[in-house]
Amino acid sequence: MSLQLTWLGHATWLLQTSNHKILIDPFIGDNPSSTVSVGEIDADHILLTHGHFDHVADAAEIANRCNAMLVANYEIATWFAEKHGVKNTLGMNLGGAATLPFGKVKMTLAWHSSQLPDGSYGGNPGGYIVEIDSKKLYFAGDTALFTDMVLIGSTGLDAAVLPIGDLFTMGPEDSIEATKLLKPKMVIPAHYNTWPPIEQDAAAWSKLVEQKTSAKPVVPQVGTPIDL
Ligand code: NI
Ligand code: MN
């Protein structure tokens, strides 16, 4: 099987190889754009970018059912271990990398906030560079535009997943600037059309990417795998 990335709606992604299922920011049960139920989703690793409910809501259920390794910043990893009994956690922090059974993950900066659902301190928000099956993917997480994206892109990205919803994260125009800084081969939008305040026209965004950047825009359909 090739490397496949499936949008589960909002900022939730399932990255699959022949041997691994890596789930990013699981928000499924209460996600209006989800087409699956939480119980249908299996994973061996779960990566969390920050503590907000729309990124962590179903992490404990899936981690505990699948005995998946939960990867997050140190504060969030500790919170899941202590408050939700998640046994298999890996706490990281910004700039750090870890080699895992499927490949390598590095936690990157994100300009956002990170409070956990019960009000606990959620550390700093982040994103991930995931190296897997000889591909390098960047999941920006929830973030504003920042010029250090040049550094993130400098080693060569096969794909970048960027928020475009605006209001809580960068919007479509700033995602175009981000794409110019990151220079990925492929750019995929996230964190939009979940609720009315973050509705965006993905087709218009796609045209802008084609006009203004060298990246190939790929507009995801919920539940349909993208071959990377
Ligand atoms: Ni957030
Ligand atoms: Mn969010």
Short mmCIF file of C-alpha atoms and ligand atoms in Angstrom, two decimals:
data_model
loop_
_atom_site.label_atom_id
_atom_site.label_comp_id
_atom_site.label_asym_id
_atom_site.label_seq_id
_atom_site.Cartn_x
_atom_site.Cartn_y
_atom_site.Cartn_z
CA MET A 1 0.00 0.00 0.00
CA SER A 2 1.20 3.48 -0.76
CA LEU A 3 1.24 6.31 1.71
CA GLN A 4 -2.28 7.64 2.08
CA LEU A 5 -3.69 10.64 3.91
CA THR A 6 -7.41 10.77 4.67
CA TRP A 7 -9.27 13.82 5.93
CA LEU A 8 -11.75 12.95 8.65
CA GLY A 9 -13.06 16.52 8.69
CA HIS A 10 -11.86 19.69 10.44
CA ALA A 11 -8.19 19.16 11.45
CA THR A 12 -8.36 15.38 11.83
CA TRP A 13 -6.18 13.27 9.54
CA LEU A 14 -5.43 9.58 9.21
CA LEU A 15 -2.02 8.79 7.71
CA GLN A 16 -1.69 5.18 6.61
CA THR A 17 1.13 2.97 5.40
CA SER A 18 0.94 -0.79 4.94
CA ASN A 19 1.99 -1.24 8.59
CA HIS A 20 0.87 1.86 10.43
CA LYS A 21 -2.11 4.08 11.11
CA ILE A 22 -1.20 7.48 12.46
CA LEU A 23 -4.08 9.66 13.57
CA ILE A 24 -3.63 13.39 13.89
CA ASP A 25 -5.81 15.58 16.15
CA PRO A 26 -8.79 13.20 16.53
CA PHE A 27 -12.06 15.14 16.72
CA ILE A 28 -14.70 12.79 15.37
CA GLY A 29 -17.77 12.23 17.57
CA ASP A 30 -18.76 15.90 17.90
CA ASN A 31 -17.29 16.94 14.56
CA PRO A 32 -20.12 18.11 12.26
CA SER A 33 -18.10 17.20 9.15
CA SER A 34 -17.17 13.70 10.28
CA THR A 35 -18.64 10.78 8.33
CA VAL A 36 -17.45 8.04 10.70
CA SER A 37 -17.97 7.18 14.35
CA VAL A 38 -15.12 7.14 16.85
CA GLY A 39 -15.37 3.37 17.27
CA GLU A 40 -14.57 2.81 13.58
CA ILE A 41 -11.19 4.51 13.81
CA ASP A 42 -8.10 2.51 14.74
CA ALA A 43 -4.60 3.87 15.16
CA ASP A 44 -1.23 2.79 16.46
CA HIS A 45 -0.02 6.36 16.99
CA ILE A 46 -1.94 9.57 17.73
CA LEU A 47 -0.26 12.94 17.24
CA LEU A 48 -1.77 15.98 18.96
CA THR A 49 -0.82 19.52 17.96
CA HIS A 50 -2.38 21.33 20.94
CA GLY A 51 -4.94 21.05 23.71
CA HIS A 52 -8.12 22.49 22.20
CA PHE A 53 -11.17 20.22 22.19
CA ASP A 54 -11.45 20.29 18.39
CA HIS A 55 -8.05 18.52 18.28
CA VAL A 56 -8.05 16.17 21.26
CA ALA A 57 -11.72 15.26 21.88
CA ASP A 58 -11.48 11.57 20.96
CA ALA A 59 -7.78 10.96 21.63
CA ALA A 60 -8.23 9.15 24.96
CA GLU A 61 -10.95 6.80 23.71
CA ILE A 62 -8.94 5.72 20.68
CA ALA A 63 -5.58 5.59 22.50
CA ASN A 64 -7.00 3.40 25.25
CA ARG A 65 -8.98 1.11 22.94
CA CYS A 66 -6.09 0.62 20.48
CA ASN A 67 -3.23 0.95 22.98
CA ALA A 68 -1.91 3.59 20.61
CA MET A 69 1.04 5.75 21.52
CA LEU A 70 -0.17 9.29 22.19
CA VAL A 71 2.39 11.87 21.08
CA ALA A 72 1.96 15.47 22.23
CA ASN A 73 3.77 18.23 24.04
CA TYR A 74 4.85 17.23 27.54
CA GLU A 75 1.96 18.96 29.33
CA ILE A 76 -0.71 17.37 27.13
CA ALA A 77 0.90 13.92 27.21
CA THR A 78 1.01 14.09 31.03
CA TRP A 79 -2.62 15.29 31.19
CA PHE A 80 -3.81 12.30 29.12
CA ALA A 81 -1.78 9.89 31.26
CA GLU A 82 -3.06 11.33 34.55
CA LYS A 83 -6.64 12.32 33.67
CA HIS A 84 -7.55 9.64 31.12
CA GLY A 85 -5.30 6.72 32.03
CA VAL A 86 -3.52 6.68 28.67
CA LYS A 87 -0.66 4.24 29.24
CA ASN A 88 1.46 4.80 26.18
CA THR A 89 2.44 8.46 25.88
CA LEU A 90 5.39 10.38 24.47
CA GLY A 91 5.84 13.94 25.67
CA MET A 92 7.84 16.22 23.42
CA ASN A 93 8.47 19.92 23.13
CA LEU A 94 9.08 22.44 20.39
CA GLY A 95 12.09 21.74 18.19
CA GLY A 96 12.47 18.18 19.44
CA ALA A 97 12.33 15.13 17.24
CA ALA A 98 11.63 11.49 17.97
CA THR A 99 12.19 8.34 15.95
CA LEU A 100 9.12 6.13 16.12
CA PRO A 101 8.30 2.76 14.52
CA PHE A 102 6.78 4.42 11.41
CA GLY A 103 9.35 7.19 10.94
CA LYS A 104 10.42 10.44 12.50
CA VAL A 105 8.40 13.29 13.97
CA LYS A 106 9.61 16.76 14.85
CA MET A 107 7.53 19.24 16.79
CA THR A 108 7.44 22.66 15.16
CA LEU A 109 6.35 26.11 16.29
CA ALA A 110 2.77 27.29 15.97
CA TRP A 111 1.36 30.66 16.93
CA HIS A 112 -1.87 29.84 18.72
CA SER A 113 -2.99 28.81 22.24
CA SER A 114 -3.39 25.39 23.82
CA GLN A 115 -5.68 25.21 26.87
CA LEU A 116 -7.02 21.71 27.55
CA PRO A 117 -10.80 21.02 27.68
CA ASP A 118 -10.96 21.12 31.50
CA GLY A 119 -9.06 24.42 31.64
CA SER A 120 -5.69 22.79 32.41
CA TYR A 121 -2.55 24.37 31.00
CA GLY A 122 -1.85 22.76 27.63
CA GLY A 123 1.71 23.91 27.08
CA ASN A 124 2.66 25.51 23.80
CA PRO A 125 0.82 24.72 20.58
CA GLY A 126 2.81 23.07 17.83
CA GLY A 127 2.83 21.40 14.48
CA TYR A 128 4.67 18.34 13.17
CA ILE A 129 7.10 17.46 10.44
CA VAL A 130 6.50 13.77 9.78
CA GLU A 131 9.07 11.77 7.84
CA ILE A 132 7.51 8.54 6.66
CA ASP A 133 8.04 6.22 3.68
CA SER A 134 10.71 8.60 2.30
CA LYS A 135 8.21 11.50 2.30
CA LYS A 136 8.34 14.63 4.40
CA LEU A 137 5.00 16.05 5.46
CA TYR A 138 4.24 19.17 7.47
CA PHE A 139 1.12 19.46 9.60
CA ALA A 140 1.02 23.09 10.67
CA GLY A 141 -1.65 22.63 13.34
CA ASP A 142 -3.64 25.70 14.31
CA THR A 143 -1.42 28.66 13.63
CA ALA A 144 -1.03 32.15 12.32
CA LEU A 145 1.34 32.85 9.46
CA PHE A 146 4.98 33.19 10.59
CA THR A 147 8.17 33.76 8.64
CA ASP A 148 10.05 30.88 10.33
CA MET A 149 8.04 28.68 7.99
CA VAL A 150 10.99 29.32 5.66
CA LEU A 151 13.10 27.14 7.98
CA ILE A 152 10.44 24.45 8.15
CA GLY A 153 10.29 24.31 4.36
CA SER A 154 14.03 24.57 3.77
CA THR A 155 14.71 20.85 3.91
CA GLY A 156 12.09 20.09 1.24
CA LEU A 157 8.47 19.19 1.93
CA ASP A 158 6.44 16.77 -0.14
CA ALA A 159 3.21 18.09 1.35
CA ALA A 160 2.02 20.77 3.75
CA VAL A 161 -1.33 20.70 5.53
CA LEU A 162 -2.34 24.26 6.40
CA PRO A 163 -5.39 25.73 8.13
CA ILE A 164 -7.43 28.08 5.95
CA GLY A 165 -10.53 28.65 8.07
CA ASP A 166 -9.59 32.11 9.37
CA LEU A 167 -10.89 33.53 12.68
CA PHE A 168 -9.03 31.02 14.91
CA THR A 169 -6.11 30.33 12.53
CA MET A 170 -4.66 31.82 9.39
CA GLY A 171 -7.15 32.35 6.60
CA PRO A 172 -6.90 31.64 2.87
CA GLU A 173 -4.75 34.68 1.97
CA ASP A 174 -2.20 33.98 4.69
CA SER A 175 -2.14 30.30 3.74
CA ILE A 176 -0.98 31.42 0.28
CA GLU A 177 1.86 33.38 1.90
CA ALA A 178 2.64 30.33 4.06
CA THR A 179 2.80 28.19 0.94
CA LYS A 180 5.26 30.62 -0.63
CA LEU A 181 7.48 30.35 2.47
CA LEU A 182 7.22 26.57 2.82
CA LYS A 183 7.50 25.68 -0.88
CA PRO A 184 5.92 22.23 -0.53
CA LYS A 185 5.24 20.11 -3.63
CA MET A 186 1.62 19.74 -2.51
CA VAL A 187 -0.54 21.87 -0.22
CA ILE A 188 -3.71 20.62 1.46
CA PRO A 189 -6.19 22.84 3.35
CA ALA A 190 -7.64 22.04 6.79
CA HIS A 191 -9.63 23.57 9.65
CA TYR A 192 -12.45 24.97 7.49
CA ASN A 193 -16.15 24.34 6.74
CA THR A 194 -16.72 22.65 10.09
CA TRP A 195 -18.93 25.45 11.38
CA PRO A 196 -20.27 28.66 9.77
CA PRO A 197 -17.59 30.98 11.28
CA ILE A 198 -14.84 29.10 9.42
CA GLU A 199 -16.60 28.50 6.11
CA GLN A 200 -14.28 28.95 3.13
CA ASP A 201 -14.41 28.44 -0.62
CA ALA A 202 -11.84 25.69 -1.18
CA ALA A 203 -12.15 25.89 -4.97
CA ALA A 204 -11.29 29.61 -4.90
CA TRP A 205 -8.40 28.86 -2.53
CA SER A 206 -7.17 26.17 -4.93
CA LYS A 207 -7.14 28.66 -7.84
CA LEU A 208 -5.16 31.15 -5.74
CA VAL A 209 -2.56 28.48 -4.89
CA GLU A 210 -2.20 27.69 -8.60
CA GLN A 211 -1.89 31.36 -9.56
CA LYS A 212 0.45 32.52 -6.81
CA THR A 213 2.60 29.55 -5.73
CA SER A 214 4.52 26.63 -7.22
CA ALA A 215 2.68 24.08 -5.06
CA LYS A 216 -0.03 21.73 -6.28
CA PRO A 217 -3.26 22.36 -4.34
CA VAL A 218 -5.19 19.27 -3.30
CA VAL A 219 -8.66 19.91 -1.88
CA PRO A 220 -9.53 16.93 0.31
CA GLN A 221 -12.88 15.18 0.44
CA VAL A 222 -13.81 13.83 3.86
CA GLY A 223 -13.17 10.09 3.90
CA THR A 224 -11.42 9.86 0.51
CA PRO A 225 -7.71 8.95 0.78
CA ILE A 226 -5.14 11.18 -0.91
CA ASP A 227 -2.14 9.29 -2.34
CA LEU A 228 1.06 11.02 -1.28
NI NI B 1 -6.95 25.48 18.38
MN MN B 2 -8.72 24.26 16.20
#
